[in-house]
Amino acid sequence: MTAETVPDAGRGRRPQHLDLDALIDDRSTRVVVCCGSGGVGKTTTAAALALRAAARGRRVVVLTIDPAKRLAQSMGLEELDNEPRVVPGASVGASGGELQAMMLDMRRTFDEMVSGHTTPDRAQAIFDNPFYQTISSSFSGTQEYMAMEKLGQLAATGRWDLIIVDTPPSRSALDFLDAPQRLSSFLDGRMIRLLSAPARAGGSALRKLVGSTFNLFAKAVSTILGGQMLADASAFVQAFDTLFGGFQERANATYQLLRAPGTAFIVVAAPEPDALREASYFVERLGNERMPLAGMVLNRTHPVHATLSGARAREGAESLEAARGDATTAAVLRLHADRVETAERERRVLARFTRAHPTVPMVDVPAMATDVHDLDGLRAIGDLLTS
Amino acid sequence: MAVSTQRETGAAGLFDEAGVERWPDALAGARLHVVTGKGGTGKSTLAAALALALAADGGRTLLVEVEGRQGIAQLFDTPPLPYAEQRIAVAPDGGEVRGLAVDAEEALLEYLEMFYNLGLAGRTLRRMGAVEFATTLAPGLRDVLLTGKVKECVGRTVGDDRRSRGSRRPLYDAVILDAPPTGRVVKFLDVTKAMGTLARTGPIRTQSEGVVALLHSPQTVVHVVTQLEDLPVQETLDTVDELTGANLPAGAVMVNRVRPARLPVAGVGVDGDGLRAGLEAAGLFLKDDEVDGLLTEVGEHTERLAVESGVRSRLDAAGMPQIELPELADGVDLGGLYELAELLREQGVRHDR
């Protein structure tokens, strides 16, 4: 089938348009969370949206997680002090809006969370534990957990009327929702007690279940990791025990905030099979958790600018080349045929997503030749996001 | 008017424009090919195509993934892979590719069973979360377990029973590792550092020392997949520096999804009237806004070419062998993988047996 006869699976039920201006202008929108798999432009989307919301009169803070260097510089985020700072040059005073930005420092956020829940000397004992250093800097869910914690802190101040959050560049967008739970179950101490003293901690049911195997396992694990590691972990979990209830409470509060009216999730994707598969999982998951999805931003699309079909463009190029006609025109026609091909492919990939999720509103942002590295670039993205 | 098309698909050849061989003998002799790249550049796809290309002509390769995403199964359109090596494809001109999804928890259980005879209880421990807990306690342990399994596969010889112990012929000509993305890969491969979190003795420790030896030997090469855009190229160059710093052997830069250059970099001065005349000569009578649309496309193309030319010279300056692969019109399906494998072979990609 040639391009012009393809009726196009997606076009029949073109997804509803996602109106982001309406979202950010709505004063009842208090939190916007940008999610998606790594490398799809989440941070840029979050920053552009924040800048636009501020220009339209909102008092905004944007929490970025791991911005590309030049994007960070463009927002004045050169130093990592874990506090929001006014973005220089955002100059949104006339509208009554303002823009602050920060970059998450997960270690410091964790430290603050510990300090906030215990006495200084107990906090110090925790900080000094080598195991704490591992957990707070390299545990795979810590970044997600701390992003949620920071969101909770920012929301609690009441200092801003709109908080826009970027999410960590995880392997999977779902990690953002799963990691806090994983970390909590890790820290709740049951396992470490089992490993350090399985006979006492397990209870009779468990003993019956695995018998002496657990002892053997514990011994094997301690052979691999070293006795010191287990001892550190054990001491850490004991020190943590008193804090744990408080942590859990906060994590729950943040989780409720994510489900509360006023929160909106935006799923960011690119027209690639992997990114859209991730977006699909995430949309389903949000539905299950009853978290409010505003819609999807589809970044880096390659729309065509002329309706001339790919087949006609190619024929035209061929006839010019055969007749030794104008080479430049032939090249322009070939270029157009390439673009039609790319756009068709992207539409096919997207159609798979829209068939599964026909009601998700969507806006697409055409690919730009260069990466965004200043506020004007962010403003341009903001225009595209809302066009 | 000169219109440059030399970067078109299939015109890559054995040497790049700077005259650097795309797949030198050192790469053809390596047995462990680690493939990394910025997320979204096509690292898993190219790892799979590389596994096909290196198995061509009657060889046998193993494609390994370590991130638990079942990417191999998706690419080769097979059911999810278990924790066992399975034949997943037939290579061009005879040969086979096997696939393996390594899982840190399974690898830990495998060890425990081997050394401590845990028997069936291992499954129960896993269900309880005890195994995940153990691999989480020491983040380095996960990486050590994953790379340890890879090393075991590289070292495997044909017929691992007693009878044929005399034959030291490797079971796999090459093992291709679909590694974590650029941001995490050096940490992943820096097993020496990860071992710092483990006990000073014991079976895993012993094997880790073997992993370190393998990764820092000429048997290993680390390829970086990129696209001709600013950020992926920057990450590629950063990663190459990091690899060098960690004394890990960098292999080739694999430039993926190269789109044909239809017009020269410096604008050729395509103007509306000239274009309209040309179009009419081709029998195309378009409305003004159509012609304007085509001009917009020309503008964007020229802009993109300028960016590409800039990042290309930064890549060239790194002096590494470069492989180049085009954007596939239909996206990557199984047929596309074979097409990419063929294009790799045309650029000299092979394994010297």
mmCIF file of N, CA and C in Angstrom, chain B residues 200-262:
data_model
loop_
_atom_site.group_PDB
_atom_site.id
_atom_site.type_symbol
_atom_site.label_atom_id
_atom_site.label_comp_id
_atom_site.label_asym_id
_atom_site.label_seq_id
_atom_site.Cartn_x
_atom_site.Cartn_y
_atom_site.Cartn_z
ATOM 1 N N ARG B 200 36.168 -10.583 52.542
ATOM 2 C CA ARG B 200 37.487 -10.684 51.932
ATOM 3 C C ARG B 200 37.807 -12.092 51.414
ATOM 4 N N THR B 201 37.000 -13.041 51.802
ATOM 5 C CA THR B 201 37.232 -14.395 51.312
ATOM 6 C C THR B 201 35.896 -14.957 50.838
ATOM 7 N N GLY B 202 35.921 -16.174 50.378
ATOM 8 C CA GLY B 202 34.669 -16.808 49.973
ATOM 9 C C GLY B 202 34.593 -16.980 48.471
ATOM 10 N N PRO B 203 33.647 -17.780 48.019
ATOM 11 C CA PRO B 203 33.573 -18.167 46.607
ATOM 12 C C PRO B 203 33.306 -16.996 45.663
ATOM 13 N N ILE B 204 32.452 -16.075 46.087
ATOM 14 C CA ILE B 204 32.124 -14.981 45.183
ATOM 15 C C ILE B 204 33.319 -14.069 45.012
ATOM 16 N N ARG B 205 34.023 -13.877 46.118
ATOM 17 C CA ARG B 205 35.235 -13.078 46.084
ATOM 18 C C ARG B 205 36.222 -13.638 45.061
ATOM 19 N N THR B 206 36.419 -14.944 45.122
ATOM 20 C CA THR B 206 37.378 -15.587 44.231
ATOM 21 C C THR B 206 36.973 -15.366 42.783
ATOM 22 N N GLN B 207 35.678 -15.546 42.515
ATOM 23 C CA GLN B 207 35.258 -15.387 41.135
ATOM 24 C C GLN B 207 35.383 -13.928 40.674
ATOM 25 N N SER B 208 35.106 -13.004 41.588
ATOM 26 C CA SER B 208 35.196 -11.589 41.219
ATOM 27 C C SER B 208 36.586 -11.228 40.738
ATOM 28 N N GLU B 209 37.577 -11.856 41.357
ATOM 29 C CA GLU B 209 38.939 -11.554 40.922
ATOM 30 C C GLU B 209 39.133 -11.983 39.472
ATOM 31 N N GLY B 210 38.500 -13.102 39.101
ATOM 32 C CA GLY B 210 38.536 -13.545 37.711
ATOM 33 C C GLY B 210 37.821 -12.573 36.786
ATOM 34 N N VAL B 211 36.721 -12.002 37.287
ATOM 35 C CA VAL B 211 35.965 -11.043 36.481
ATOM 36 C C VAL B 211 36.831 -9.814 36.205
ATOM 37 N N VAL B 212 37.505 -9.332 37.242
ATOM 38 C CA VAL B 212 38.370 -8.166 37.081
ATOM 39 C C VAL B 212 39.424 -8.446 36.019
ATOM 40 N N ALA B 213 40.033 -9.626 36.091
ATOM 41 C CA ALA B 213 41.075 -9.973 35.128
ATOM 42 C C ALA B 213 40.511 -9.977 33.704
ATOM 43 N N LEU B 214 39.335 -10.548 33.534
ATOM 44 C CA LEU B 214 38.727 -10.611 32.195
ATOM 45 C C LEU B 214 38.406 -9.214 31.659
ATOM 46 N N LEU B 215 37.781 -8.397 32.508
ATOM 47 C CA LEU B 215 37.329 -7.089 32.042
ATOM 48 C C LEU B 215 38.488 -6.163 31.677
ATOM 49 N N HIS B 216 39.619 -6.370 32.300
ATOM 50 C CA HIS B 216 40.749 -5.499 32.008
ATOM 51 C C HIS B 216 41.718 -6.132 31.018
ATOM 52 N N SER B 217 41.272 -7.179 30.332
ATOM 53 C CA SER B 217 42.159 -7.852 29.378
ATOM 54 C C SER B 217 41.731 -7.497 27.957
ATOM 55 N N PRO B 218 42.605 -7.777 26.983
ATOM 56 C CA PRO B 218 42.241 -7.504 25.577
ATOM 57 C C PRO B 218 41.079 -8.370 25.093
ATOM 58 N N GLN B 219 40.639 -9.325 25.906
ATOM 59 C CA GLN B 219 39.489 -10.144 25.515
ATOM 60 C C GLN B 219 38.186 -9.350 25.566
ATOM 61 N N THR B 220 38.226 -8.230 26.276
ATOM 62 C CA THR B 220 37.008 -7.436 26.473
ATOM 63 C C THR B 220 37.092 -6.113 25.719
ATOM 64 N N VAL B 221 35.980 -5.705 25.089
ATOM 65 C CA VAL B 221 35.887 -4.352 24.538
ATOM 66 C C VAL B 221 34.525 -3.767 24.901
ATOM 67 N N VAL B 222 34.505 -2.460 25.131
ATOM 68 C CA VAL B 222 33.254 -1.795 25.485
ATOM 69 C C VAL B 222 32.872 -0.853 24.347
ATOM 70 N N HIS B 223 31.754 -1.146 23.685
ATOM 71 C CA HIS B 223 31.278 -0.301 22.584
ATOM 72 C C HIS B 223 30.243 0.685 23.115
ATOM 73 N N VAL B 224 30.257 1.886 22.557
ATOM 74 C CA VAL B 224 29.294 2.887 22.991
ATOM 75 C C VAL B 224 28.391 3.269 21.809
ATOM 76 N N VAL B 225 27.079 3.105 22.003
ATOM 77 C CA VAL B 225 26.121 3.447 20.959
ATOM 78 C C VAL B 225 25.716 4.905 21.123
ATOM 79 N N THR B 226 25.642 5.626 20.021
ATOM 80 C CA THR B 226 25.254 7.023 20.104
ATOM 81 C C THR B 226 24.399 7.405 18.905
ATOM 82 N N GLN B 227 23.851 8.598 18.942
ATOM 83 C CA GLN B 227 23.190 9.187 17.779
ATOM 84 C C GLN B 227 23.843 10.527 17.531
ATOM 85 N N LEU B 228 23.654 11.062 16.349
ATOM 86 C CA LEU B 228 24.330 12.314 16.002
ATOM 87 C C LEU B 228 23.588 13.509 16.593
ATOM 88 N N GLU B 229 23.502 13.529 17.897
ATOM 89 C CA GLU B 229 22.904 14.648 18.602
ATOM 90 C C GLU B 229 23.830 15.034 19.738
ATOM 91 N N ASP B 230 23.591 16.242 20.208
ATOM 92 C CA ASP B 230 24.505 16.818 21.177
ATOM 93 C C ASP B 230 24.680 15.971 22.445
ATOM 94 N N LEU B 231 23.567 15.676 23.119
ATOM 95 C CA LEU B 231 23.677 14.990 24.410
ATOM 96 C C LEU B 231 24.227 13.573 24.301
ATOM 97 N N PRO B 232 23.706 12.739 23.389
ATOM 98 C CA PRO B 232 24.271 11.390 23.285
ATOM 99 C C PRO B 232 25.766 11.406 22.977
ATOM 100 N N VAL B 233 26.194 12.341 22.121
ATOM 101 C CA VAL B 233 27.622 12.393 21.783
ATOM 102 C C VAL B 233 28.434 12.850 22.993
ATOM 103 N N GLN B 234 27.910 13.839 23.714
ATOM 104 C CA GLN B 234 28.610 14.280 24.923
ATOM 105 C C GLN B 234 28.750 13.122 25.903
ATOM 106 N N GLU B 235 27.674 12.384 26.096
ATOM 107 C CA GLU B 235 27.733 11.245 27.030
ATOM 108 C C GLU B 235 28.694 10.169 26.537
ATOM 109 N N THR B 236 28.746 9.990 25.226
ATOM 110 C CA THR B 236 29.672 9.017 24.660
ATOM 111 C C THR B 236 31.109 9.397 24.990
ATOM 112 N N LEU B 237 31.436 10.682 24.749
ATOM 113 C CA LEU B 237 32.803 11.123 24.998
ATOM 114 C C LEU B 237 33.131 11.037 26.492
ATOM 115 N N ASP B 238 32.172 11.414 27.335
ATOM 116 C CA ASP B 238 32.393 11.320 28.782
ATOM 117 C C ASP B 238 32.635 9.869 29.185
ATOM 118 N N THR B 239 31.834 8.968 28.599
ATOM 119 C CA THR B 239 31.958 7.564 28.963
ATOM 120 C C THR B 239 33.305 7.002 28.526
ATOM 121 N N VAL B 240 33.751 7.396 27.330
ATOM 122 C CA VAL B 240 35.049 6.919 26.849
ATOM 123 C C VAL B 240 36.150 7.381 27.820
ATOM 124 N N ASP B 241 36.051 8.626 28.280
ATOM 125 C CA ASP B 241 37.025 9.113 29.268
ATOM 126 C C ASP B 241 36.966 8.296 30.554
ATOM 127 N N GLU B 242 35.737 8.056 30.997
ATOM 128 C CA GLU B 242 35.564 7.295 32.236
ATOM 129 C C GLU B 242 36.130 5.891 32.097
ATOM 130 N N LEU B 243 35.884 5.264 30.946
ATOM 131 C CA LEU B 243 36.384 3.916 30.706
ATOM 132 C C LEU B 243 37.904 3.911 30.765
ATOM 133 N N THR B 244 38.494 4.904 30.096
ATOM 134 C CA THR B 244 39.940 5.000 30.093
ATOM 135 C C THR B 244 40.449 5.180 31.519
ATOM 136 N N GLY B 245 39.762 6.038 32.273
ATOM 137 C CA GLY B 245 40.159 6.291 33.650
ATOM 138 C C GLY B 245 40.095 5.043 34.507
ATOM 139 N N ALA B 246 39.113 4.176 34.228
ATOM 140 C CA ALA B 246 38.956 2.959 35.018
ATOM 141 C C ALA B 246 39.751 1.815 34.398
ATOM 142 N N ASN B 247 40.550 2.159 33.372
ATOM 143 C CA ASN B 247 41.396 1.153 32.737
ATOM 144 C C ASN B 247 40.567 0.029 32.101
ATOM 145 N N LEU B 248 39.434 0.409 31.534
ATOM 146 C CA LEU B 248 38.602 -0.565 30.820
ATOM 147 C C LEU B 248 38.742 -0.292 29.322
ATOM 148 N N PRO B 249 38.832 -1.330 28.514
ATOM 149 C CA PRO B 249 39.137 -1.153 27.099
ATOM 150 C C PRO B 249 37.947 -0.676 26.265
ATOM 151 N N ALA B 250 38.034 0.558 25.722
ATOM 152 C CA ALA B 250 36.982 1.073 24.852
ATOM 153 C C ALA B 250 37.075 0.395 23.494
ATOM 154 N N GLY B 251 35.942 0.092 22.893
ATOM 155 C CA GLY B 251 35.904 -0.568 21.590
ATOM 156 C C GLY B 251 35.564 0.419 20.493
ATOM 157 N N ALA B 252 34.402 0.236 19.858
ATOM 158 C CA ALA B 252 33.987 1.127 18.784
ATOM 159 C C ALA B 252 32.870 2.042 19.254
ATOM 160 N N VAL B 253 32.767 3.200 18.602
ATOM 161 C CA VAL B 253 31.580 4.034 18.762
ATOM 162 C C VAL B 253 30.612 3.595 17.673
ATOM 163 N N MET B 254 29.398 3.221 18.051
ATOM 164 C CA MET B 254 28.423 2.782 17.058
ATOM 165 C C MET B 254 27.411 3.898 16.856
ATOM 166 N N VAL B 255 27.532 4.595 15.738
ATOM 167 C CA VAL B 255 26.659 5.729 15.458
ATOM 168 C C VAL B 255 25.371 5.188 14.842
ATOM 169 N N ASN B 256 24.302 5.314 15.564
ATOM 170 C CA ASN B 256 23.050 4.678 15.163
ATOM 171 C C ASN B 256 22.083 5.691 14.559
ATOM 172 N N ARG B 257 21.170 5.188 13.784
ATOM 173 C CA ARG B 257 20.062 5.960 13.238
ATOM 174 C C ARG B 257 20.516 7.177 12.445
ATOM 175 N N VAL B 258 21.531 6.954 11.618
ATOM 176 C CA VAL B 258 22.012 8.037 10.774
ATOM 177 C C VAL B 258 21.020 8.224 9.639
ATOM 178 N N ARG B 259 20.570 9.468 9.480
ATOM 179 C CA ARG B 259 19.627 9.741 8.398
ATOM 180 C C ARG B 259 20.396 10.334 7.234
ATOM 181 N N PRO B 260 19.952 10.049 6.025
ATOM 182 C CA PRO B 260 20.718 10.521 4.875
ATOM 183 C C PRO B 260 20.763 12.042 4.818
ATOM 184 N N ALA B 261 21.917 12.554 4.403
ATOM 185 C CA ALA B 261 22.034 13.988 4.155
ATOM 186 C C ALA B 261 21.585 14.222 2.726
ATOM 187 N N ARG B 262 20.501 14.957 2.557
ATOM 188 C CA ARG B 262 19.995 15.181 1.208
ATOM 189 C C ARG B 262 20.550 16.460 0.594
#
